[in-house]
mmCIF file of C-alpha atoms in Angstrom:
data_model
loop_
_atom_site.group_PDB
_atom_site.id
_atom_site.type_symbol
_atom_site.label_atom_id
_atom_site.label_comp_id
_atom_site.label_asym_id
_atom_site.label_seq_id
_atom_site.Cartn_x
_atom_site.Cartn_y
_atom_site.Cartn_z
ATOM 1 C CA MET A 816 19.298 153.939 185.925
ATOM 2 C CA PRO A 817 19.877 153.953 189.691
ATOM 3 C CA HIS A 818 22.871 155.915 190.961
ATOM 4 C CA MET A 819 25.581 153.623 192.283
ATOM 5 C CA ARG A 820 28.817 154.205 194.124
ATOM 6 C CA PRO A 821 31.995 153.083 192.399
ATOM 7 C CA HIS A 822 32.128 149.323 191.818
ATOM 8 C CA HIS A 823 28.311 149.351 191.594
ATOM 9 C CA ALA A 824 27.691 149.468 195.342
ATOM 10 C CA PRO A 825 24.338 151.170 195.985
ATOM 11 C CA LEU A 826 23.980 154.279 198.083
ATOM 12 C CA GLU A 827 23.119 153.748 201.730
ATOM 13 C CA PHE A 828 21.077 155.961 204.020
ATOM 14 C CA GLY A 829 20.993 156.930 207.659
ATOM 15 C CA ILE A 830 20.566 159.719 210.171
ATOM 16 C CA PHE A 831 22.842 162.225 211.852
ATOM 17 C CA LEU A 832 20.977 162.703 215.134
ATOM 18 C CA PRO A 833 22.343 165.565 217.298
ATOM 19 C CA PRO A 834 19.259 165.547 218.052
ATOM 20 C CA MET A 835 17.602 168.960 217.689
ATOM 21 C CA HIS A 836 14.423 169.164 219.744
ATOM 22 C CA LYS A 837 12.148 172.146 220.180
ATOM 23 C CA THR A 838 12.087 173.447 223.708
ATOM 24 C CA GLY A 839 8.744 173.132 225.478
ATOM 25 C CA VAL A 840 8.598 169.371 224.878
ATOM 26 C CA ASN A 841 9.065 166.928 227.779
ATOM 27 C CA PRO A 842 12.814 166.075 227.565
ATOM 28 C CA THR A 843 12.275 162.539 228.901
ATOM 29 C CA LEU A 844 9.744 161.888 226.148
ATOM 30 C CA ALA A 845 12.045 163.462 223.561
ATOM 31 C CA LEU A 846 14.920 161.126 224.480
ATOM 32 C CA HIS A 847 12.694 158.058 224.365
ATOM 33 C CA ARG A 848 11.354 159.197 221.004
ATOM 34 C CA ASP A 849 14.966 159.325 219.783
ATOM 35 C CA LEU A 850 15.278 155.661 220.712
ATOM 36 C CA GLU A 851 11.962 154.928 219.009
ATOM 37 C CA LEU A 852 13.121 156.759 215.880
ATOM 38 C CA VAL A 853 16.341 154.727 215.636
ATOM 39 C CA THR A 854 14.316 151.524 216.081
ATOM 40 C CA HIS A 855 11.949 152.709 213.320
ATOM 41 C CA LEU A 856 14.898 153.330 210.982
ATOM 42 C CA ASP A 857 16.303 149.886 211.757
ATOM 43 C CA ARG A 858 13.000 148.262 210.724
ATOM 44 C CA LEU A 859 12.888 150.328 207.516
ATOM 45 C CA GLY A 860 16.358 149.264 206.378
ATOM 46 C CA TYR A 861 18.422 152.377 207.086
ATOM 47 C CA ALA A 862 22.103 151.538 207.432
ATOM 48 C CA GLU A 863 23.455 153.965 210.032
ATOM 49 C CA ALA A 864 22.614 156.278 212.920
ATOM 50 C CA TRP A 865 25.197 158.760 214.210
ATOM 51 C CA ILE A 866 24.452 160.117 217.682
ATOM 52 C CA GLY A 867 25.647 163.518 218.916
ATOM 53 C CA GLU A 868 27.204 164.788 222.134
ATOM 54 C CA HIS A 869 26.143 168.146 223.567
ATOM 55 C CA HIS A 870 25.954 169.686 227.027
ATOM 56 C CA SER A 871 24.234 173.066 226.678
ATOM 57 C CA ALA A 872 21.664 175.085 224.695
ATOM 58 C CA GLY A 873 18.654 172.974 225.726
ATOM 59 C CA SER A 874 17.930 171.479 222.297
ATOM 60 C CA GLU A 875 20.523 168.770 221.642
ATOM 61 C CA LEU A 876 19.783 166.658 224.691
ATOM 62 C CA ILE A 877 22.069 163.629 224.362
ATOM 63 C CA ALA A 878 25.034 164.119 226.689
ATOM 64 C CA SER A 879 26.653 160.747 225.990
ATOM 65 C CA PRO A 880 26.341 159.065 222.596
ATOM 66 C CA GLU A 881 27.912 155.946 224.109
ATOM 67 C CA VAL A 882 25.130 155.572 226.682
ATOM 68 C CA PHE A 883 22.480 156.179 224.019
ATOM 69 C CA ILE A 884 24.095 153.655 221.655
ATOM 70 C CA ALA A 885 24.145 151.002 224.383
ATOM 71 C CA ALA A 886 20.392 151.484 224.873
ATOM 72 C CA ALA A 887 19.665 151.613 221.122
ATOM 73 C CA ALA A 888 21.725 148.501 220.407
ATOM 74 C CA GLU A 889 19.428 146.432 222.614
ATOM 75 C CA ARG A 890 16.370 147.681 220.681
ATOM 76 C CA THR A 891 17.717 147.184 217.137
ATOM 77 C CA ARG A 892 19.050 144.356 214.989
ATOM 78 C CA HIS A 893 20.900 145.629 211.937
ATOM 79 C CA ILE A 894 21.533 149.385 211.953
ATOM 80 C CA LYS A 895 25.075 150.528 212.743
ATOM 81 C CA LEU A 896 25.387 153.029 215.592
ATOM 82 C CA GLY A 897 28.051 155.712 215.658
ATOM 83 C CA THR A 898 29.171 158.554 217.883
ATOM 84 C CA GLY A 899 28.302 161.531 215.716
ATOM 85 C CA VAL A 900 30.473 162.918 217.039
ATOM 86 C CA ASN A 901 32.410 162.548 220.262
ATOM 87 C CA SER A 902 33.807 165.938 221.271
ATOM 88 C CA LEU A 903 37.392 164.832 221.864
ATOM 89 C CA PRO A 904 38.653 167.872 223.849
ATOM 90 C CA TYR A 905 36.108 167.060 226.564
ATOM 91 C CA HIS A 906 37.509 163.585 227.323
ATOM 92 C CA HIS A 907 40.719 161.882 228.304
ATOM 93 C CA PRO A 908 41.553 159.943 225.111
ATOM 94 C CA PHE A 909 42.439 156.706 226.928
ATOM 95 C CA ILE A 910 39.103 156.562 228.781
ATOM 96 C CA LEU A 911 37.090 157.380 225.649
ATOM 97 C CA ALA A 912 38.987 154.811 223.552
ATOM 98 C CA ASP A 913 38.302 152.173 226.204
ATOM 99 C CA ARG A 914 34.562 152.968 226.116
ATOM 100 C CA ILE A 915 34.434 152.823 222.315
ATOM 101 C CA VAL A 916 36.085 149.404 222.264
ATOM 102 C CA MET A 917 33.706 148.165 224.961
ATOM 103 C CA LEU A 918 30.759 149.280 222.814
ATOM 104 C CA ASP A 919 32.305 147.525 219.819
ATOM 105 C CA HIS A 920 32.145 144.293 221.824
ATOM 106 C CA LEU A 921 28.679 144.890 223.290
ATOM 107 C CA THR A 922 27.231 145.606 219.828
ATOM 108 C CA ARG A 923 29.276 142.823 218.180
ATOM 109 C CA GLY A 924 30.663 145.167 215.564
ATOM 110 C CA ARG A 925 27.751 147.563 215.014
ATOM 111 C CA MET A 926 29.706 150.404 216.642
ATOM 112 C CA MET A 927 31.148 153.340 214.660
ATOM 113 C CA PHE A 928 33.394 156.109 216.003
ATOM 114 C CA GLY A 929 33.012 159.695 214.846
ATOM 115 C CA ALA A 930 35.378 162.401 216.068
ATOM 116 C CA GLY A 931 35.161 166.170 216.191
ATOM 117 C CA PRO A 932 36.351 169.181 218.182
ATOM 118 C CA GLY A 933 32.958 169.945 219.771
ATOM 119 C CA GLN A 934 30.238 171.920 218.003
ATOM 120 C CA LEU A 935 28.906 174.089 220.832
ATOM 121 C CA THR A 936 31.432 176.605 222.128
ATOM 122 C CA SER A 937 29.028 177.046 225.053
ATOM 123 C CA ASP A 938 29.956 173.470 226.050
ATOM 124 C CA ALA A 939 33.663 174.275 225.865
ATOM 125 C CA SER A 940 33.170 177.460 227.875
ATOM 126 C CA MET A 941 31.674 175.582 230.824
ATOM 127 C CA LEU A 942 34.720 173.294 230.802
ATOM 128 C CA GLY A 943 37.104 176.231 230.722
ATOM 129 C CA ILE A 944 38.314 175.348 227.217
ATOM 130 C CA ASP A 945 39.230 178.195 224.880
ATOM 131 C CA PRO A 946 37.467 177.638 221.530
ATOM 132 C CA MET A 947 40.812 178.271 219.821
ATOM 133 C CA ASP A 948 42.161 175.181 221.610
ATOM 134 C CA GLN A 949 39.380 172.822 220.556
ATOM 135 C CA ARG A 950 40.779 171.768 217.175
ATOM 136 C CA PRO A 951 44.405 171.335 218.295
ATOM 137 C CA ARG A 952 43.232 169.294 221.304
ATOM 138 C CA MET A 953 40.979 167.208 219.090
ATOM 139 C CA GLU A 954 43.969 166.312 216.902
ATOM 140 C CA GLN A 955 46.113 165.433 219.931
ATOM 141 C CA ALA A 956 43.418 163.167 221.357
ATOM 142 C CA PHE A 957 42.597 161.579 218.011
ATOM 143 C CA ASP A 958 46.223 160.620 217.412
ATOM 144 C CA VAL A 959 46.395 158.880 220.799
ATOM 145 C CA MET A 960 43.099 157.064 220.263
ATOM 146 C CA MET A 961 44.096 155.774 216.829
ATOM 147 C CA ARG A 962 47.335 154.387 218.296
ATOM 148 C CA LEU A 963 45.441 152.750 221.159
ATOM 149 C CA PHE A 964 42.948 151.152 218.735
ATOM 150 C CA ARG A 965 45.934 149.657 216.875
ATOM 151 C CA GLY A 966 47.085 147.986 220.088
ATOM 152 C CA GLU A 967 50.026 150.308 220.754
ATOM 153 C CA THR A 968 51.295 151.247 224.192
ATOM 154 C CA VAL A 969 51.140 155.030 224.346
ATOM 155 C CA SER A 970 53.076 157.480 226.488
ATOM 156 C CA GLU A 971 52.048 161.061 225.783
ATOM 157 C CA ARG A 972 52.118 164.208 227.906
ATOM 158 C CA THR A 973 50.265 167.378 226.887
ATOM 159 C CA ASP A 974 49.065 170.442 228.764
ATOM 160 C CA TRP A 975 45.672 168.781 229.322
ATOM 161 C CA PHE A 976 46.180 164.980 229.532
ATOM 162 C CA THR A 977 48.822 162.388 230.306
ATOM 163 C CA CYS A 978 49.143 158.812 229.088
ATOM 164 C CA ASP A 979 51.817 156.793 230.879
ATOM 165 C CA GLU A 980 52.361 153.484 229.062
ATOM 166 C CA ALA A 981 48.629 153.374 228.386
ATOM 167 C CA VAL A 982 47.378 150.285 226.570
ATOM 168 C CA LEU A 983 43.852 148.973 226.062
ATOM 169 C CA GLN A 984 43.252 145.763 228.020
ATOM 170 C CA VAL A 985 40.803 144.530 225.352
ATOM 171 C CA ARG A 986 41.415 144.643 221.620
ATOM 172 C CA PRO A 987 38.607 145.878 219.344
ATOM 173 C CA TYR A 988 35.977 143.298 218.405
ATOM 174 C CA SER A 989 35.861 144.508 214.787
ATOM 175 C CA ASP A 990 37.541 146.812 212.308
ATOM 176 C CA PHE A 991 34.876 149.407 213.095
ATOM 177 C CA ASP A 992 34.279 152.473 210.954
ATOM 178 C CA ILE A 993 35.996 155.678 212.042
ATOM 179 C CA ALA A 994 35.029 159.048 210.580
ATOM 180 C CA VAL A 995 36.154 162.639 211.081
ATOM 181 C CA ALA A 996 33.686 165.520 210.869
ATOM 182 C CA SER A 997 34.244 168.012 208.053
ATOM 183 C CA SER A 998 32.322 171.096 206.922
ATOM 184 C CA ILE A 999 33.898 173.928 204.931
ATOM 185 C CA SER A 1000 37.533 174.210 206.019
ATOM 186 C CA PRO A 1001 39.961 171.427 205.047
ATOM 187 C CA SER A 1002 40.913 170.625 208.664
ATOM 188 C CA GLY A 1003 38.570 167.608 208.898
ATOM 189 C CA SER A 1004 39.349 166.222 205.444
ATOM 190 C CA LYS A 1005 43.084 166.641 206.102
ATOM 191 C CA LEU A 1006 42.859 164.686 209.361
ATOM 192 C CA ALA A 1007 40.711 161.937 207.781
ATOM 193 C CA GLY A 1008 43.278 161.542 205.018
ATOM 194 C CA ARG A 1009 46.244 161.503 207.401
ATOM 195 C CA TYR A 1010 44.810 158.600 209.387
ATOM 196 C CA GLY A 1011 43.020 156.793 206.553
ATOM 197 C CA THR A 1012 39.554 157.165 208.078
ATOM 198 C CA GLY A 1013 36.156 158.012 206.639
ATOM 199 C CA MET A 1014 34.791 161.534 206.390
ATOM 200 C CA LEU A 1015 31.505 163.018 207.656
ATOM 201 C CA SER A 1016 30.530 166.088 205.628
ATOM 202 C CA ILE A 1017 28.070 167.454 208.154
ATOM 203 C CA ALA A 1018 26.910 170.524 206.226
ATOM 204 C CA ALA A 1019 26.982 169.044 202.729
ATOM 205 C CA THR A 1020 23.903 170.843 201.405
ATOM 206 C CA GLU A 1021 24.702 174.294 202.792
ATOM 207 C CA PRO A 1022 25.646 176.278 199.653
ATOM 208 C CA ALA A 1023 29.100 177.293 200.924
ATOM 209 C CA ALA A 1024 29.927 173.726 201.986
ATOM 210 C CA PHE A 1025 28.361 172.201 198.850
ATOM 211 C CA GLN A 1026 30.695 174.296 196.694
ATOM 212 C CA VAL A 1027 33.791 172.818 198.376
ATOM 213 C CA LEU A 1028 32.692 169.160 198.569
ATOM 214 C CA ASP A 1029 34.947 168.201 195.657
ATOM 215 C CA TYR A 1030 37.777 170.316 197.125
ATOM 216 C CA ASN A 1031 37.519 168.540 200.487
ATOM 217 C CA PHE A 1032 37.452 165.189 198.718
ATOM 218 C CA GLN A 1033 40.662 166.165 196.927
ATOM 219 C CA VAL A 1034 42.313 167.167 200.231
ATOM 220 C CA TRP A 1035 41.175 163.862 201.781
ATOM 221 C CA GLN A 1036 42.567 161.941 198.800
ATOM 222 C CA GLU A 1037 45.902 163.784 198.678
ATOM 223 C CA GLU A 1038 46.540 163.524 202.411
ATOM 224 C CA ALA A 1039 45.654 159.825 202.355
ATOM 225 C CA ALA A 1040 48.128 159.179 199.534
ATOM 226 C CA ARG A 1041 50.854 161.112 201.384
ATOM 227 C CA HIS A 1042 50.425 158.847 204.416
ATOM 228 C CA GLY A 1043 50.089 155.539 202.576
ATOM 229 C CA HIS A 1044 46.289 155.216 202.660
ATOM 230 C CA VAL A 1045 43.687 154.828 199.927
ATOM 231 C CA VAL A 1046 40.472 156.841 200.029
ATOM 232 C CA ASP A 1047 37.274 154.780 199.907
ATOM 233 C CA ARG A 1048 34.286 156.773 198.643
ATOM 234 C CA ALA A 1049 32.018 154.299 200.445
ATOM 235 C CA LYS A 1050 33.331 155.814 203.702
ATOM 236 C CA TRP A 1051 32.195 159.320 202.736
ATOM 237 C CA ARG A 1052 28.966 160.424 204.444
ATOM 238 C CA LEU A 1053 27.035 163.546 203.412
ATOM 239 C CA MET A 1054 24.429 165.105 205.713
ATOM 240 C CA GLY A 1055 21.540 167.433 204.920
ATOM 241 C CA PRO A 1056 18.064 168.411 206.182
ATOM 242 C CA MET A 1057 15.098 166.792 204.456
ATOM 243 C CA HIS A 1058 11.398 166.218 205.133
ATOM 244 C CA ILE A 1059 9.098 164.616 202.589
ATOM 245 C CA ALA A 1060 5.410 163.825 202.340
ATOM 246 C CA GLU A 1061 2.985 162.626 199.668
ATOM 247 C CA THR A 1062 2.648 166.190 198.341
ATOM 248 C CA GLU A 1063 4.756 169.318 198.662
ATOM 249 C CA ASP A 1064 1.849 171.138 200.277
ATOM 250 C CA GLN A 1065 1.638 168.433 202.951
ATOM 251 C CA ALA A 1066 5.399 168.570 203.589
ATOM 252 C CA ARG A 1067 5.195 172.344 203.992
ATOM 253 C CA ALA A 1068 2.250 172.045 206.366
ATOM 254 C CA ASN A 1069 4.134 169.448 208.440
ATOM 255 C CA CYS A 1070 7.194 171.684 208.732
ATOM 256 C CA ARG A 1071 5.308 174.634 210.152
ATOM 257 C CA TYR A 1072 5.890 172.753 213.405
ATOM 258 C CA GLY A 1073 9.621 173.388 213.720
ATOM 259 C CA LEU A 1074 11.511 174.195 210.524
ATOM 260 C CA GLN A 1075 12.075 177.884 211.225
ATOM 261 C CA TRP A 1076 12.703 177.163 214.907
ATOM 262 C CA VAL A 1077 15.522 174.730 214.028
ATOM 263 C CA PHE A 1078 17.067 177.119 211.514
ATOM 264 C CA ASP A 1079 16.941 180.000 214.003
ATOM 265 C CA TYR A 1080 18.563 177.797 216.659
ATOM 266 C CA LEU A 1081 21.353 176.812 214.260
ATOM 267 C CA SER A 1082 21.991 180.468 213.402
ATOM 268 C CA HIS A 1083 22.860 181.080 217.064
ATOM 269 C CA ILE A 1084 25.382 178.239 217.394
ATOM 270 C CA ILE A 1085 27.182 177.942 214.037
ATOM 271 C CA PRO A 1086 27.929 180.263 211.108
ATOM 272 C CA ILE A 1087 25.294 179.708 208.404
ATOM 273 C CA GLY A 1088 25.646 181.143 204.938
ATOM 274 C CA ASP A 1089 27.252 184.420 203.933
ATOM 275 C CA PRO A 1090 27.254 186.934 206.843
ATOM 276 C CA SER A 1091 26.953 189.783 204.331
ATOM 277 C CA ALA A 1092 23.853 188.258 202.699
ATOM 278 C CA PRO A 1093 20.353 189.415 203.726
ATOM 279 C CA PRO A 1094 18.675 187.325 206.429
ATOM 280 C CA PRO A 1095 16.331 184.521 205.361
ATOM 281 C CA PRO A 1096 12.661 185.432 204.879
ATOM 282 C CA SER A 1097 10.489 185.522 207.982
ATOM 283 C CA ASP A 1098 7.344 184.475 206.076
ATOM 284 C CA PHE A 1099 7.063 180.692 206.323
ATOM 285 C CA ASP A 1100 6.281 179.902 202.672
ATOM 286 C CA GLU A 1101 8.958 182.288 201.465
ATOM 287 C CA PHE A 1102 11.378 180.619 203.907
ATOM 288 C CA VAL A 1103 10.601 177.165 202.447
ATOM 289 C CA ASP A 1104 11.141 178.535 198.929
ATOM 290 C CA PHE A 1105 14.463 179.957 200.119
ATOM 291 C CA ALA A 1106 15.464 176.595 201.664
ATOM 292 C CA ASN A 1107 14.449 174.508 198.633
ATOM 293 C CA GLU A 1108 15.712 176.820 195.888
ATOM 294 C CA SER A 1109 19.119 177.255 197.535
ATOM 295 C CA GLY A 1110 19.514 173.467 197.775
ATOM 296 C CA ARG A 1111 20.195 173.611 201.525
ATOM 297 C CA MET A 1112 17.089 171.519 202.317
ATOM 298 C CA VAL A 1113 14.331 169.484 200.739
ATOM 299 C CA ILE A 1114 10.852 170.209 202.035
ATOM 300 C CA GLY A 1115 8.688 168.395 199.538
ATOM 301 C CA THR A 1116 8.137 165.081 197.782
ATOM 302 C CA PRO A 1117 10.056 161.869 197.088
ATOM 303 C CA GLU A 1118 10.755 163.174 193.584
ATOM 304 C CA MET A 1119 12.388 166.279 195.046
ATOM 305 C CA ALA A 1120 14.462 164.072 197.373
ATOM 306 C CA ILE A 1121 15.687 162.055 194.391
ATOM 307 C CA GLU A 1122 16.690 165.256 192.566
ATOM 308 C CA GLN A 1123 18.648 166.450 195.607
ATOM 309 C CA LEU A 1124 20.535 163.179 195.927
ATOM 310 C CA GLU A 1125 21.311 163.116 192.210
ATOM 311 C CA ARG A 1126 22.704 166.652 192.555
ATOM 312 C CA LEU A 1127 24.992 165.467 195.369
ATOM 313 C CA VAL A 1128 26.159 162.440 193.381
ATOM 314 C CA GLU A 1129 26.937 164.636 190.386
ATOM 315 C CA LYS A 1130 28.846 167.170 192.504
ATOM 316 C CA THR A 1131 30.940 164.592 194.355
ATOM 317 C CA GLY A 1132 31.436 161.908 191.743
ATOM 318 C CA GLY A 1133 29.993 159.407 194.203
ATOM 319 C CA PHE A 1134 29.810 158.916 197.952
ATOM 320 C CA GLY A 1135 28.742 156.218 200.391
ATOM 321 C CA THR A 1136 25.882 157.288 202.635
ATOM 322 C CA TYR A 1137 23.368 160.122 202.768
ATOM 323 C CA LEU A 1138 22.455 161.133 206.317
ATOM 324 C CA PHE A 1139 19.290 163.015 207.269
ATOM 325 C CA LEU A 1140 19.679 165.775 209.844
ATOM 326 C CA GLY A 1141 17.791 164.497 212.891
ATOM 327 C CA ALA A 1142 15.872 167.619 213.896
ATOM 328 C CA ASP A 1143 12.294 168.524 214.799
ATOM 329 C CA LEU A 1144 11.372 169.997 211.408
ATOM 330 C CA ALA A 1145 7.953 168.339 211.795
ATOM 331 C CA ASP A 1146 6.060 166.713 214.657
ATOM 332 C CA PHE A 1147 6.958 163.155 215.609
ATOM 333 C CA PRO A 1148 4.267 161.200 213.662
ATOM 334 C CA SER A 1149 4.978 163.211 210.482
ATOM 335 C CA THR A 1150 8.707 162.637 210.969
ATOM 336 C CA LEU A 1151 8.210 158.868 211.200
ATOM 337 C CA ARG A 1152 6.125 158.955 208.009
ATOM 338 C CA SER A 1153 8.773 160.980 206.173
ATOM 339 C CA TYR A 1154 11.409 158.310 206.848
ATOM 340 C CA GLU A 1155 8.945 155.589 205.868
ATOM 341 C CA LEU A 1156 8.038 157.300 202.590
ATOM 342 C CA PHE A 1157 11.725 157.795 201.806
ATOM 343 C CA ALA A 1158 12.341 154.078 202.382
ATOM 344 C CA GLU A 1159 9.375 153.176 200.175
ATOM 345 C CA GLN A 1160 10.046 155.408 197.191
ATOM 346 C CA VAL A 1161 13.490 157.009 197.302
ATOM 347 C CA MET A 1162 15.841 154.320 198.587
ATOM 348 C CA PRO A 1163 15.005 151.812 195.816
ATOM 349 C CA HIS A 1164 15.806 154.407 193.156
ATOM 350 C CA PHE A 1165 19.400 154.421 194.387
ATOM 351 C CA THR A 1166 19.769 150.736 195.246
ATOM 352 C CA GLY A 1167 18.504 149.331 191.940
ATOM 353 C CA GLN A 1168 15.872 147.175 193.631
ATOM 354 C CA LEU A 1169 12.874 148.430 191.641
ATOM 355 C CA GLY A 1170 14.117 147.405 188.181
ATOM 356 C CA PRO A 1171 14.085 143.607 188.532
ATOM 357 C CA VAL A 1172 10.693 143.656 190.282
ATOM 358 C CA GLN A 1173 9.133 145.818 187.567
ATOM 359 C CA ALA A 1174 10.722 143.725 184.792
ATOM 360 C CA SER A 1175 9.330 140.535 186.304
ATOM 361 C CA TYR A 1176 5.865 142.095 186.612
ATOM 362 C CA ASP A 1177 6.008 143.382 183.013
ATOM 363 C CA ARG A 1178 6.963 139.943 181.673
ATOM 364 C CA VAL A 1179 3.892 138.361 183.223
ATOM 365 C CA VAL A 1180 1.367 141.128 182.568
ATOM 366 C CA GLY A 1181 2.780 141.818 179.118
ATOM 367 C CA ALA A 1182 2.102 138.234 178.074
ATOM 368 C CA GLY A 1183 -1.642 138.888 177.975
ATOM 369 C CA SER A 1184 -3.689 135.779 178.711
ATOM 370 C CA LYS A 1185 -0.792 133.358 178.183
ATOM 371 C CA TRP A 1186 -0.340 132.366 181.819
ATOM 372 C CA VAL A 1187 -4.077 132.404 182.597
ATOM 373 C CA ASP A 1188 -4.702 130.136 179.597
ATOM 374 C CA ALA A 1189 -1.943 127.783 180.739
ATOM 375 C CA THR A 1190 -3.441 127.574 184.235
ATOM 376 C CA LEU A 1191 -6.942 127.028 182.862
ATOM 377 C CA GLY A 1192 -5.684 124.339 180.501
ATOM 378 C CA ALA A 1193 -3.980 122.488 183.330
ATOM 379 C CA GLN A 1194 -7.146 122.696 185.441
ATOM 380 C CA LEU A 1195 -9.353 121.337 182.626
ATOM 381 C CA THR A 1196 -6.895 118.528 181.933
ATOM 382 C CA ALA A 1197 -6.897 117.547 185.618
ATOM 383 C CA ILE A 1198 -10.713 117.565 185.674
ATOM 384 C CA ALA A 1199 -10.887 115.378 182.550
ATOM 385 C CA ALA A 1200 -8.316 112.940 183.937
ATOM 386 C CA TYR A 1201 -10.250 112.610 187.181
ATOM 387 C CA GLU A 1202 -13.531 112.012 185.355
ATOM 388 C CA GLU A 1203 -11.897 109.248 183.257
ATOM 389 C CA GLU A 1204 -10.552 107.649 186.455
ATOM 390 C CA ARG A 1205 -13.980 107.926 188.066
ATOM 391 C CA ALA A 1206 -15.708 106.360 185.028
ATOM 392 C CA ALA A 1207 -13.214 103.481 184.988
ATOM 393 C CA ARG A 1208 -14.018 102.679 188.624
ATOM 394 C CA SER A 1209 -17.721 102.532 187.812
#
């Protein structure tokens, strides 16, 4: 049986695209490949793409998710495009809210808004922002933006921005999705619950974060109830790294390109795992075993991808969308093929689309020669009728 969300809605799939590119690659080409990748996902039937905002470290090259989304929207037809996430302490909330609403109109409702405090403290440092201020400032800005989206006139004075009877001159085009980033601590799930928004669990397969997925759901649910909202599991997104190929050996070979590079980069920007634990293996094959066996990644086959997703469904009790980490684990052609193979063989397992097709095929093939005999009989009857008509004319 395919895994469904509550009320029998199938799982959806997408990408969380910081993006993470290996250095040494032409950055212009890398950015255009990001656009090509989102277009590829749109053609394959992926539901969402969340685009990051970063300003340092030389890997995550998209400085403005809004600019990228505007370009991607003109190249795609169906996929929803979200800021994944806007770093709220870096922006005046009125200006950012105005841009988000403009994108909502330009995309005719394909816009999504994701909010976070800013992942790279090296970004905050260049702006003179103390990392300890990032989360409080994010909450201040988020509150103002939510009020502006509702059409309120906002007057707010803080130590870093002022709104003086600020009101958006254009109302939103749609009731666009809003999501708050969450990892291990309950700060993101608490904020999502308070405002009745969706939640982006951006480290869902990291063992420490995986263990608290149900806890963060509970916080989200309790805070939502306290503030008069109802949690919708369909608005819960879980992100994790994954690369698949026709065989596990092929997937491993593909990921020699960048898997360890990406993991090493991440270890320098965010806490990963238990600091007291031994470092991951330096040998590539041992590293892949470590990644797969710990559940933090899938480097393997469609069957292994299905097992990972079933594990997440079982742990959470159901969620809305699984998001791939958009990182250079493999080279670009192999990456495109991984998403294609996932769409071919993994997506249908969770949407229920394979069952009716197979049942229809089995009904016809299982009938033996019944339908061939019927066709042949009709052909012979038509031939006989024509010959009788021909004889009568003679």
